[in-house]
Structure formats: C-alpha cells, structure tokens
Coordinates of C-alpha atoms in Angstrom, one line a residue:
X1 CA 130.3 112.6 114.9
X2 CA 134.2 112.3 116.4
X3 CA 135.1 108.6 117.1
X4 CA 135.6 108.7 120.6
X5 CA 136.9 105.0 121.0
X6 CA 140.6 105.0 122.8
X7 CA 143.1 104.7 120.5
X8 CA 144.5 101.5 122.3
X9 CA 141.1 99.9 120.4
X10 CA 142.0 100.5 116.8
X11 CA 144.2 97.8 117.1
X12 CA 141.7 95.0 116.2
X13 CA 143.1 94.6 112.4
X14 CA 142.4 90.9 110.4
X15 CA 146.2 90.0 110.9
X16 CA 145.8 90.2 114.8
X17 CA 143.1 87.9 115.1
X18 CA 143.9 84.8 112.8
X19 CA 144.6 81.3 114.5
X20 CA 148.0 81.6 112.7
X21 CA 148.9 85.7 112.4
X22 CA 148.3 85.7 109.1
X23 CA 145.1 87.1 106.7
X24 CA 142.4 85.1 105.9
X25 CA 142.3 84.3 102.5
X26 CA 137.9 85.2 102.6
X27 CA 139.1 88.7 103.3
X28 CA 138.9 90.5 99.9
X29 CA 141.9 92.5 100.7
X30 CA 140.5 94.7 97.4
X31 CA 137.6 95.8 99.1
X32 CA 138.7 95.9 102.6
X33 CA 136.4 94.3 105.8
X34 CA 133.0 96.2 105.4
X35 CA 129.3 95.3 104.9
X36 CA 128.6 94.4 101.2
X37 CA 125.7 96.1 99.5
X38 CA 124.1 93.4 98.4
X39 CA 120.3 94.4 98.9
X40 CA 118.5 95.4 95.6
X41 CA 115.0 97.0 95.2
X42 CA 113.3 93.3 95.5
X43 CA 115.2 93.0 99.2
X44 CA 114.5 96.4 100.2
X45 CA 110.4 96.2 99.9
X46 CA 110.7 93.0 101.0
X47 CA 111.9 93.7 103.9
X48 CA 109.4 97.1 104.1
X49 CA 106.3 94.7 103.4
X50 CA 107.5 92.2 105.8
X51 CA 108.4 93.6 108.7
X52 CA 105.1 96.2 108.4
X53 CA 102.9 93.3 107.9
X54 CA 103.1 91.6 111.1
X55 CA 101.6 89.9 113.4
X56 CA 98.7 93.0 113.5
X57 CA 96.9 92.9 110.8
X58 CA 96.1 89.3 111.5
X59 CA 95.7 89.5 115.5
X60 CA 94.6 93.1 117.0
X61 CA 93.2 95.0 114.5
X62 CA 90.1 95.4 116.4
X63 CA 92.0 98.3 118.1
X64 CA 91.3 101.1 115.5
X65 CA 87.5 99.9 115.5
X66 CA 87.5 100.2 119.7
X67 CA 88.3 103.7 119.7
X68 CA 86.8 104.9 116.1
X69 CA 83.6 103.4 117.2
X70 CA 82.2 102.7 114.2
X71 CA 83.0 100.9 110.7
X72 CA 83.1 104.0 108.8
X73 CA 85.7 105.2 110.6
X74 CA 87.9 102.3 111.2
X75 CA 88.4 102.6 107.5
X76 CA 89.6 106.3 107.0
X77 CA 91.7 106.0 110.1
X78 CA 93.2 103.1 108.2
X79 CA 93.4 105.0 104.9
X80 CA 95.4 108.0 107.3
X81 CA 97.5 106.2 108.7
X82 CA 98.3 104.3 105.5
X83 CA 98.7 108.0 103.7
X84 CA 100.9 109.4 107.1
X85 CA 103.3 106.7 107.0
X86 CA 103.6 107.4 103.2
X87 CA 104.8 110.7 104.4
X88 CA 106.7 110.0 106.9
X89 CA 108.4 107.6 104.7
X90 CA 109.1 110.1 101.8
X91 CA 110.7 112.2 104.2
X92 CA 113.0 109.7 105.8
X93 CA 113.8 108.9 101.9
X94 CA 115.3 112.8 102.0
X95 CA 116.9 112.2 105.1
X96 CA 118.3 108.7 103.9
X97 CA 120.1 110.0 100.7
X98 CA 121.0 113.3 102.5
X99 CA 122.3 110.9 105.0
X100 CA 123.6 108.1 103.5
X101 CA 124.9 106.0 106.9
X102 CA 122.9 103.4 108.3
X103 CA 121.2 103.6 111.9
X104 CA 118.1 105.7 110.4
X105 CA 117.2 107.8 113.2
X106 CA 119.8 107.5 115.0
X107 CA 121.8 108.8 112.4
X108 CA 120.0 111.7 111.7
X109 CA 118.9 113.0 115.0
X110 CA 122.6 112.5 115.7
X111 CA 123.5 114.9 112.3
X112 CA 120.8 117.4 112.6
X113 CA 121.2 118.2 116.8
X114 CA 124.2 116.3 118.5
X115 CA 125.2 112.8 120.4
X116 CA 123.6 113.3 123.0
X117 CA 119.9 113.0 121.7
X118 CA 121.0 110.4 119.5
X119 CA 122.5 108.4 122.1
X120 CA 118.9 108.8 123.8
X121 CA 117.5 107.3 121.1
X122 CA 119.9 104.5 121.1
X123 CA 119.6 104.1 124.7
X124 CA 115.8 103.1 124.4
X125 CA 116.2 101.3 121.3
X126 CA 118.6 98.9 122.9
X127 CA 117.3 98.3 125.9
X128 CA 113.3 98.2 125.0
X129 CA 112.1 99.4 121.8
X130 CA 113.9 97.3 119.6
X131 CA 114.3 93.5 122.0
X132 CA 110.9 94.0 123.2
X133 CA 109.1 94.4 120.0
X134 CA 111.4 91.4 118.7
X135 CA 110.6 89.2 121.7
X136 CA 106.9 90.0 121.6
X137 CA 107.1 89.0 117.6
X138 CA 108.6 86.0 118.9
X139 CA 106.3 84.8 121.2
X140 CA 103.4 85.5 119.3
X141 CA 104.7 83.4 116.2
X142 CA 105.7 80.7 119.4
X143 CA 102.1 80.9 120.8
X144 CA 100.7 80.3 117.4
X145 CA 103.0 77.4 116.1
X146 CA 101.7 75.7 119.6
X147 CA 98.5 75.9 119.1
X148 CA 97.5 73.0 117.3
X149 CA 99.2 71.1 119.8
X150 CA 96.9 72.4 122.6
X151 CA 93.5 72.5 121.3
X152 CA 91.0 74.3 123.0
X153 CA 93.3 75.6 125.5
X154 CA 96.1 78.3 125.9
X155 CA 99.4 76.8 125.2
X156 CA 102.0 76.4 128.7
X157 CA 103.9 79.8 128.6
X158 CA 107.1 77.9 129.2
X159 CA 106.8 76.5 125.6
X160 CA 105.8 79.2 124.7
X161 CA 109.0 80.9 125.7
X162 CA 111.2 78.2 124.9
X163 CA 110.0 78.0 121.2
X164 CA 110.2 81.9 120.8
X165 CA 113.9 81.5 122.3
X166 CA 115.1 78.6 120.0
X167 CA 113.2 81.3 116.7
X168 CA 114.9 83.9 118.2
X169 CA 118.7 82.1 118.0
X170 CA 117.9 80.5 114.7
X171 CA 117.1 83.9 113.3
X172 CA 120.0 85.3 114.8
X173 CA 122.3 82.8 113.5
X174 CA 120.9 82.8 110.1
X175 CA 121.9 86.6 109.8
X176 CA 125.5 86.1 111.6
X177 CA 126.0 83.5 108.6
X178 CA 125.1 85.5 105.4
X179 CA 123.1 88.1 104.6
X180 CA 122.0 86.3 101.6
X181 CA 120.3 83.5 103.1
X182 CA 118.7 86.3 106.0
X183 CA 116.8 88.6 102.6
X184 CA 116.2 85.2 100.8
X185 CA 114.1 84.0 103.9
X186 CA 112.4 87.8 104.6
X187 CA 111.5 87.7 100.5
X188 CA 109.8 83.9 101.0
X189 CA 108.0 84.6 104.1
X190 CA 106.5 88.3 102.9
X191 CA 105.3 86.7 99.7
X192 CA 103.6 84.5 101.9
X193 CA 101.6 86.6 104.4
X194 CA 100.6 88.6 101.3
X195 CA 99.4 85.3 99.9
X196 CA 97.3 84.9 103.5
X197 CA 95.9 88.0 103.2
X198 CA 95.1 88.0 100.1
X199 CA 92.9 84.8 101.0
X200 CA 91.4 87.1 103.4
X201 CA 90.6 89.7 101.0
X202 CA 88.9 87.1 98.5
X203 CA 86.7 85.2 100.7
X204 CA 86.1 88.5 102.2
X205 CA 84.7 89.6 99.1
X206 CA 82.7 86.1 97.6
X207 CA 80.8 86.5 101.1
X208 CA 80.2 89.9 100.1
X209 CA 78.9 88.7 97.0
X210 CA 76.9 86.4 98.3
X211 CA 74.5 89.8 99.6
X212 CA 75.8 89.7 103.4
X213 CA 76.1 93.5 103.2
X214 CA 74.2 93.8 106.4
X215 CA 77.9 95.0 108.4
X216 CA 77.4 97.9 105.9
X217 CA 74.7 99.4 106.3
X218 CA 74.5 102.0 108.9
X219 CA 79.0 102.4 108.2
X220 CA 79.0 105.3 110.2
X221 CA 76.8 104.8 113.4
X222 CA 78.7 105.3 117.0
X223 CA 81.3 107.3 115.3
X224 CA 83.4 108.6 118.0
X225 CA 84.2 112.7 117.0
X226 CA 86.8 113.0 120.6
X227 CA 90.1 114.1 120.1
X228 CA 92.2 112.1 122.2
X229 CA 90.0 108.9 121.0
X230 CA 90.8 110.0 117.5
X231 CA 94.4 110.2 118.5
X232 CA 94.1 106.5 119.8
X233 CA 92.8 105.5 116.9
X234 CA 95.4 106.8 114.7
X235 CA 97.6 105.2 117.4
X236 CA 96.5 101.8 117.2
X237 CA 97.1 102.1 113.2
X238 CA 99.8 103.9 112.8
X239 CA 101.5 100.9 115.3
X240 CA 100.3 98.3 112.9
X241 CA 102.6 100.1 110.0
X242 CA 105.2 100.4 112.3
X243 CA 108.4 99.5 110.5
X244 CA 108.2 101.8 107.7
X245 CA 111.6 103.0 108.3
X246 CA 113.8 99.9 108.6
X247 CA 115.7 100.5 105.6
X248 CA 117.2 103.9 106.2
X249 CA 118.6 101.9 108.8
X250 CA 120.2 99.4 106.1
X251 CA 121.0 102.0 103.9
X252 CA 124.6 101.4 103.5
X253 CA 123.7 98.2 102.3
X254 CA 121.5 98.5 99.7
X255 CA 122.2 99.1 95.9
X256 CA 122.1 102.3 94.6
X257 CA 120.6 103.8 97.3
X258 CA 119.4 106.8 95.7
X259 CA 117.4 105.4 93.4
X260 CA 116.1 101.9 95.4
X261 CA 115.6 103.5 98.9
X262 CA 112.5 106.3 97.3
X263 CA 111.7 103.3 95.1
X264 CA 110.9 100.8 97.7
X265 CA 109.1 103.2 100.0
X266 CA 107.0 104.5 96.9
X267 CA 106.3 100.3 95.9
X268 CA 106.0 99.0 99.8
X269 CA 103.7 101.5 101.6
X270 CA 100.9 102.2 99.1
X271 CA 101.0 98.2 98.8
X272 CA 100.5 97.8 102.4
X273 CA 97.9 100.3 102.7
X274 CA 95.7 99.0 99.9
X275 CA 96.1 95.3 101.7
X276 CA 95.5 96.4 105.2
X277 CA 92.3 98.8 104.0
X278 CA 90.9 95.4 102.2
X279 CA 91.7 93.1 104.7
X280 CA 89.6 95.1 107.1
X281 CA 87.1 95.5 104.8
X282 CA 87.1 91.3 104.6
X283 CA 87.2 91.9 108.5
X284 CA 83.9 94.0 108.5
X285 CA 81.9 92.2 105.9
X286 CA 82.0 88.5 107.6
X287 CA 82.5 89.7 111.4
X288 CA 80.5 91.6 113.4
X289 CA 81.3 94.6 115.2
X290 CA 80.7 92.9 118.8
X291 CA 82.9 89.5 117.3
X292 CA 85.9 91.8 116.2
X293 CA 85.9 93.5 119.8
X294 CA 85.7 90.2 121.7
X295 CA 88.5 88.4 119.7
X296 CA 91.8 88.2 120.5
X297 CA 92.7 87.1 117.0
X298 CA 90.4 88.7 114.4
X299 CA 92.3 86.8 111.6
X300 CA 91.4 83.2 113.5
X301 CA 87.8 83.8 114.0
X302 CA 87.2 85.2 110.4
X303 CA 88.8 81.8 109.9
X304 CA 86.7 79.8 111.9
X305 CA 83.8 81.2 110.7
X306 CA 84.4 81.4 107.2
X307 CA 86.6 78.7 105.9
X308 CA 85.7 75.5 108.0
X309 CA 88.2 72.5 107.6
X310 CA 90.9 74.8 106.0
X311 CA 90.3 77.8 108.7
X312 CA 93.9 76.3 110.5
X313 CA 95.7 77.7 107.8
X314 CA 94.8 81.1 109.2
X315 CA 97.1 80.2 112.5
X316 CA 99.9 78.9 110.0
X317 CA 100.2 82.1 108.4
X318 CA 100.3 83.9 111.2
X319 CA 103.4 82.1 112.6
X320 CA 104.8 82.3 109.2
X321 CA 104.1 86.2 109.2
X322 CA 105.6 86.7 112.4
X323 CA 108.6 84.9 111.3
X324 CA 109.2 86.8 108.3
X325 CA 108.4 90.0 110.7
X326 CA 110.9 89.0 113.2
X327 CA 114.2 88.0 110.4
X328 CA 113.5 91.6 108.7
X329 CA 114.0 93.0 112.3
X330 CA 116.7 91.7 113.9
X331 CA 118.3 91.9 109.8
X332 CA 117.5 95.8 110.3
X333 CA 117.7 96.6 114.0
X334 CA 121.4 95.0 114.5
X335 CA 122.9 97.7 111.8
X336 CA 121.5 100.4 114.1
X337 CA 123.5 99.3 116.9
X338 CA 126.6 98.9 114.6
X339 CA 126.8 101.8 113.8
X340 CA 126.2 103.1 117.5
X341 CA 129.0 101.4 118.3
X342 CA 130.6 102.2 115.5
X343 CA 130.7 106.5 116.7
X344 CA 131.4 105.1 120.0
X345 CA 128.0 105.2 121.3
X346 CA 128.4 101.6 122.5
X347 CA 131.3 99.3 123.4
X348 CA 133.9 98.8 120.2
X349 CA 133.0 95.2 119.9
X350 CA 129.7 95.9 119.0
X351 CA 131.2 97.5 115.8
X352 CA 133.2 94.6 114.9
X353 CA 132.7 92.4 111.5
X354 CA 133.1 89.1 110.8
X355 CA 136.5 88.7 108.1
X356 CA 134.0 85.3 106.8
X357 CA 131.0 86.6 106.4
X358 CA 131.2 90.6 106.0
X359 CA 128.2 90.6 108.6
X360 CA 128.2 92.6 112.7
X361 CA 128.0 89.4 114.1
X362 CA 129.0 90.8 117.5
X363 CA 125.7 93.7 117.1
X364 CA 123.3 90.4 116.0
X365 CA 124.6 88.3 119.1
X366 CA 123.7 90.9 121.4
X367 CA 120.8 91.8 120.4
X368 CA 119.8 88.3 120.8
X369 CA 121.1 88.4 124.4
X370 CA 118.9 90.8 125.1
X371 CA 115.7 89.7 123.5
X372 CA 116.5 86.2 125.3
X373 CA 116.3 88.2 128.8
X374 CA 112.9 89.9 128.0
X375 CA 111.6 86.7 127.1
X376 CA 112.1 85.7 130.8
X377 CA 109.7 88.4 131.8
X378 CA 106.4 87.5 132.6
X379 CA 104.9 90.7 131.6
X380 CA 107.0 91.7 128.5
X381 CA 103.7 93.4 126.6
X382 CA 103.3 95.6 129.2
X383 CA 106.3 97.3 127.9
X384 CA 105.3 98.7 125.0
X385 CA 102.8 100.4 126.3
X386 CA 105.6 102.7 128.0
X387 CA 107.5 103.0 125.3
X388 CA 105.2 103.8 122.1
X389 CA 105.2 107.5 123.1
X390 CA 108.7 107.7 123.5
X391 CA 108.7 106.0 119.8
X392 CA 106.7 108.7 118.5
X393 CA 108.6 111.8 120.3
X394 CA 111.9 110.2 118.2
X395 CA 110.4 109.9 115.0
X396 CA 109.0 113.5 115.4
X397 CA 112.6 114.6 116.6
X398 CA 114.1 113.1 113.5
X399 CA 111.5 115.1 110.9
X400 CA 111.9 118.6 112.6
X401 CA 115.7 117.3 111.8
X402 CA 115.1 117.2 108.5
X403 CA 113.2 120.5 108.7
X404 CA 116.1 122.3 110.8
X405 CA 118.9 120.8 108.5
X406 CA 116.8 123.0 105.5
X407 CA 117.4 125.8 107.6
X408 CA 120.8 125.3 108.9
X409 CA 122.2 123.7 106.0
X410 CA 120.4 124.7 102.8
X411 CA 123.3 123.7 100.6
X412 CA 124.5 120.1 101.4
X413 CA 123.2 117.5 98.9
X414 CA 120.0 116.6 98.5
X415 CA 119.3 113.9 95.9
X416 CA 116.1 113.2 96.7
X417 CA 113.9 116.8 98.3
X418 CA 110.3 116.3 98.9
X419 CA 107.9 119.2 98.9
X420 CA 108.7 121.2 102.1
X421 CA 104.7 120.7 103.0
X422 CA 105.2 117.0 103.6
X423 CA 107.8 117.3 106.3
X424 CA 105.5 120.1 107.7
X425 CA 102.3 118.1 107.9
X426 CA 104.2 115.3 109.6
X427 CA 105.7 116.8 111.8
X428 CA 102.1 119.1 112.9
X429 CA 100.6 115.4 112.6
X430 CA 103.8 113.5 114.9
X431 CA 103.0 116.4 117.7
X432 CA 99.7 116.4 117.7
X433 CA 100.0 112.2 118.6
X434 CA 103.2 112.6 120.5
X435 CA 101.1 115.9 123.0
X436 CA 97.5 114.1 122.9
X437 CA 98.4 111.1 125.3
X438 CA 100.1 113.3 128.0
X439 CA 96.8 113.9 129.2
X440 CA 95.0 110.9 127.9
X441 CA 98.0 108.4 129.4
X442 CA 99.8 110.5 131.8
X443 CA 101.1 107.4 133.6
X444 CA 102.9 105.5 130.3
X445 CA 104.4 109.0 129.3
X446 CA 105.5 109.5 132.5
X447 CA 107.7 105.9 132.6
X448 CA 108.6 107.0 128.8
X449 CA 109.9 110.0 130.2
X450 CA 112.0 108.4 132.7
X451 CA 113.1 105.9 130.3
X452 CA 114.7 108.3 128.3
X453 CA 116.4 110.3 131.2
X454 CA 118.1 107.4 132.6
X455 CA 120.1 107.3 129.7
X456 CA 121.7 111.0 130.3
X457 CA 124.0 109.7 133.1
X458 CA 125.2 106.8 130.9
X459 CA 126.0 109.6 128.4
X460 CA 127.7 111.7 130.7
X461 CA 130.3 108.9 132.4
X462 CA 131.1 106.5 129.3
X463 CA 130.5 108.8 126.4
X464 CA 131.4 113.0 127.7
X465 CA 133.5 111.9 130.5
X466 CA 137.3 112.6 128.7
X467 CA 139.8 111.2 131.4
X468 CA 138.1 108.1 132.1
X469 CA 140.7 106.1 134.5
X470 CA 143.2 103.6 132.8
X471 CA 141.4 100.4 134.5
X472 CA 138.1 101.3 132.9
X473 CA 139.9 102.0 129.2
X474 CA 142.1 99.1 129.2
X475 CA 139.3 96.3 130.2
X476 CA 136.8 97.6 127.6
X477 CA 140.3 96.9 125.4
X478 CA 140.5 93.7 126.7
X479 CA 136.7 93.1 126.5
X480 CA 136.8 94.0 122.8
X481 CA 140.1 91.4 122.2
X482 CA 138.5 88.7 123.6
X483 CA 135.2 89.1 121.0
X484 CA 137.3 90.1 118.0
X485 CA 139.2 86.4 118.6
X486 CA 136.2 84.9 120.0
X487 CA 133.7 85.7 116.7
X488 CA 136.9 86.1 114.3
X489 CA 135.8 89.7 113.7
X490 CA 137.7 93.2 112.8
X491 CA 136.7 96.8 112.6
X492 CA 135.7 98.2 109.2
X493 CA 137.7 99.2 107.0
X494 CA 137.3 102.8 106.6
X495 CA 138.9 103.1 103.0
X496 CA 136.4 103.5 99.9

C-alpha cells in the first residue's frame, strides 16, 4: 500500500527528539528503531491459549446449550466450532507467511482487494471491536476481583469500573515498558486458567465416577434441528474461541515465523478444543440443564456445588483468566493499529516507537484512551451485540482473500499452502453465519451495517482526498512532534 503520510512527517528521526540533539545510546544504531522479534513458539500459543480462553468458558457457556437445546448437541457444536476455528486458523497461517506484516486482517484484506476495505476494517476495529471486547474483559475480571468484598450482593458498578480502569492502565503500561515482561505475564496467567480448568475437568470426572450419569442419559432429547438456531449455536461458540487469529497480527514479531506461526496454531487450537469440550462435559455431568441456563456464571455454580470451602477459587481464576485474556489483547490488538498508522491509515503518531523500549507506545496509549471511554458507558455489552456480525463479514472477507490471491496471484510465495478445500469450507461455513442472522437479527446487522459505512467518508476526506489544505497537513505535523518528544518515540526504521 503507498505511504500516504506528507512528506513534512518523515522528519521524526531519533536525533530530532533527544533532550540534548543527540542519539540515544539504547538505540542500537546496528539494527535501526523497529519492533524486535522476540516471541518464540512458547509466546506465540501462549498468547493463542490465553487470549482464546477467556472469560467464556468459565461464565456464559450456557449459550450453545440455549440454542442447541439439548446436551448432545452442545457438545458437537463445541467439537465444530473447535474443528472451524482450526480451519480458519490454518488458513490465516497461509495468509500469515504469504503476508508476512503484522495487522492480520487488516493486512490481508488490504493486499488481496485495496485500502479502502481495509480501512473499514480498521475503522470498526478501533472504535468498537477491539476497546469494547477489552473493556468488557476488563470489567468482567473487575466484577470478579470485587466479589468477595461484596458477598451476596452485586458489587457497586463504579468499582467496578474504577478497578477495570486502573487493570486496563497497568496492562497498558506493562506493554509500553517491554515486551518481555507483557509475554512473561500472558505465559504465567494461561498456565493458570488451564490449571483452573483442568480442576474443572477432574472433579468433573471423580463426580462422574461416583455414578451421577443421570445428565447423560437421554443426551439428545430437545435437540433443536432449525437452521438459524443452529447458526446461533455455532455463534455462541465460535465467540468463545474468538482470538484465534491474534498472532498473524504479531507476526513481525515472532521468531521464525514460518515455522512458529503454523506451529502454534497446530499446538493452541486442538488444545483449546479438547479443554473446552471437557470442561463442558465437567459442566453437564454435575449441573443440570435448568442450573446451566439460569446461571450467570456456570463456572461459580459448578463451584459452589461441587467444591464447598475451596469453591472461591473458581472466582480467582476467573479474574486471573480475564487478566491473562486482556494483556494478550491489548499485546496483539495495539500492533494492528501500528501498522494502520503505519500505511497512513491513521495519524503518523500512532506509528511511532519508543528509541527505549523498541515498543508502539503511542498505538498502546491510545488504545487505552479508548477502552477508558467505553468503560464510562453504562451499556458497553450491548455493543457487541452489533458488532459480532460485522466481525464475521471481515473474517469471511479476509478468506475469499486468500482464495482470490490463488487466483490472481498464483505465483507469489507461499511457504506454508493448505489444501485448497479448507479455505473453501470456511469460507461456505463464514457465509452461511455471516447471511443466517440477517433474517434472524435484522436489527444488530442493520447497526453493523451502518457501523461500517460511517467509516467511508473518513476514508474519503483524510485518506483519498490528495490536496488536503496546508492547515490541516501542518497540525497533524505538529500533532505528531509533540508525541514523538512527548513519549521519546521515532518512526521505524525501514532498512533490513
């Protein structure tokens, strides 16, 4: 994509920024200013695993039973979703190492059919899909923390808020310091909510041993055989192993990327799926069909009911969970709006790196912003309920990518080419869910819709205008100064 930042911007080099004009001896002047690859195949499922394995599993899973209807189901839905992802994932591992720039789709819709859908997806990645799913993580881990302190009762939602804020900074701050300390805490906090589910999973299975089979028996009565239910269902998993393509938006920061991108996929989702199919089957076997619907936190009431005096370690892991969940996306999520900024998608300082560090401090810091003013909304789930549609129609615009680039450009370099079926029945599977809820939730796809369309006119004035006027060019210069001094940051260096 042409760089389309003014060439009065390109100014922002280490020597114009230090305190005293000259460089900073932290600048390794052999490699240039540029992220480091410093994730290795450990890192990269870790951050997979952790940012998969949220806060879902453990709260809302009760959402694939509600529209499957019955136990039977709930499980293959879980299975298929599990096996879709897997899919999906193998064909973003094409896409990544045919690809090899961070921003995942982003990068690829923008390669395979132009800025201006990419800047689409950007546009509802900024501003909802990406702070809203971070400041619901956040307040879920806040809510849960809080807990303890208000037994019996819901905790005040200005905690609430306040505690998910502070996370939220913390977090943020963590990754503007070094990227070392951000995959050290995603690696200690996914070994831990495996650790809680795997609690889950055993007790689940000594109570099964014990003869309570009586959640088994009839697995398959009240099935629900609708389409559009099935869809749902499908839905309400496939959103609980939603993440699955966070590291194809690191990739320019992971080791060997080739090898330790298709490695971590092939490790991380088969993992997931095997826990998430278990835990439910822990789920099934101790609770109750009626008791999973009429819980707000499945994972709590299998805990209350099943591990007495130690059932508050249930709520611990949660927060933990949601804290590992919420470092692996703000670690994952800021590179994508680098490297918007970076083609000149967003403002130049956005694509700025800190000469200390080597991390986008500027991208982390405002995507902090933002999360901090959807935390003020009262209402913030209510968002994603507009906005998982518009999720799906992107992910199913970046695999007919794939499938138009094998068309288009049969010979560029493919190190890794998965079986042309795969990309096929994804992208069947991806329309199927992206057409169903048109008629099922005409209202949500209707808002997704607009979402997405409010972003053309941005496109058109700050992006495809040419001749913008001299006031406009010279204070996003100034704009871009100001942060460059402010968070001691430069452009990349472009050289290899």
């Amino acid at each position: 994509m042409p760089d389309k930042v003014a060439p009065a911007e390109k100014v922002l080099q280490p020597s114009s920024i230090g305190p005293n004009g000259d460089s900073d001896d932290n600048i390794q002047s052999d490699q240039g200013v540029k992220l480091k690859k410093e994730l290795g195949l450990l890192d990269g499922v870790a951050i997979i695993v952790g940012i998969i394995v949220g806060a879902g599993i453990f709260v809302s899973p009760k959402g694939v039973l509600e529209n499957s209807g019955s136990v039977g189901q709930a499980l293959i839905i879980w299975v298929f979703s599990g096996i879709l992802s897997l899919i999906g994932a193998l064909c973003y591992a094409e896409l990544g190492t045919m690809i090899p720039k961070s921003g995942g789709d982003y990068a690829y819709i923008s390669d395979a059919f132009g800025p201006l859908p990419a800047f689409l997806y950007l546009w509802v990645a900024l501003f909802v899909l990406v702070p809203t799913g971070n400041a619901i993580t956040a307040l879920t881990f806040a809510q849960y923390i809080l807990q303890p302190v208000w037994p019996g009762c819901t905790p005040p939602y200005a905690a609430v808020r306040l505690l998910a804020a502070v996370v939220t900074c913390l977090l943020t701050a963590i990754n503007c310091y070094n990227v070392k300390w951000a995959t050290r805490v995603q690696d200690i906090f996914t070994g831990t909510k495996i650790f809680a589910l795997v609690i889950i999973m055993v007790a689940g299975f000594w109570w099964f041993c014990k003869g309570h089979t009586e959640n088994f028996q009839h697995p398959i009565a009240g099935t629900n055989t609708q389409p559009g239910y099935i869809a749902l269902a499908v839905y309400s998993g496939l959103f609980s192993y939603s993440g699955w393509n966070y590291l194809n938006f690191v990739t320019e920061e992971l080791k060997d990327p080739y090898k330790n991108l298709p490695k971590a996929i092939c490790i991380s989702l088969p993992l997931v799926t095997v826990i998430y199919v278990f835990a439910n089957i822990a789920y099934f076997v101790v609770l109750t069909q009626d008791e999973i619907l009429a819980s707000n936190a499945v994972a709590v009431t299998f805990g209350d009911k099943l591990l007495g005096v130690m059932s508050w370690i249930i709520p611990f892991f949660v927060a933990c969970s949601t804290f590992g969940a919420l470092n692996g996306a703000i670690f994952a999520s800021s590179r994508l709006f680098f490297v918007g900024a970076r083609n000149g998608h967003l403002p130049t300082a956005i694509a700025l790196i800190n000469i200390r560090n080597l991390t986008p401090m500027p991208s982390l810091i405002f995507l902090c912003i933002i999360t901090l003013v959807l935390l003020i909304i009262e209402d913030v789930y209510a968002l994603i309920n507009y906005v998982s549609f518009v999720e799906a129609l992107f992910t199913t615009l970046s695999v007919s990518g794939l499938l138009w680039l094998r068309y288009k450009r049969p010979d560029l370099e493919r190190p890794i080419k998965v079986w042309i079926a795969l990309p096929i029945i994804f992208f069947i599977i991806c329309a199927f869910l992206v057409t169903v809820p048109c008629y099922v939730s005409p209202w949500e796809v209707g808002v997704g819709v607009i979402v997405i369309i409010s972003g053309i006119p941005v496109y058109l004035i700050f992006i495809h205008w040419k001749e913008k006027p001299a006031w406009l060019v010279n204070g996003s210069h100034h704009i871009n100064i100001i942060c460059a001094k402010l968070f001691m940051c430069v452009q990349e260096d472009k050289t290899e």
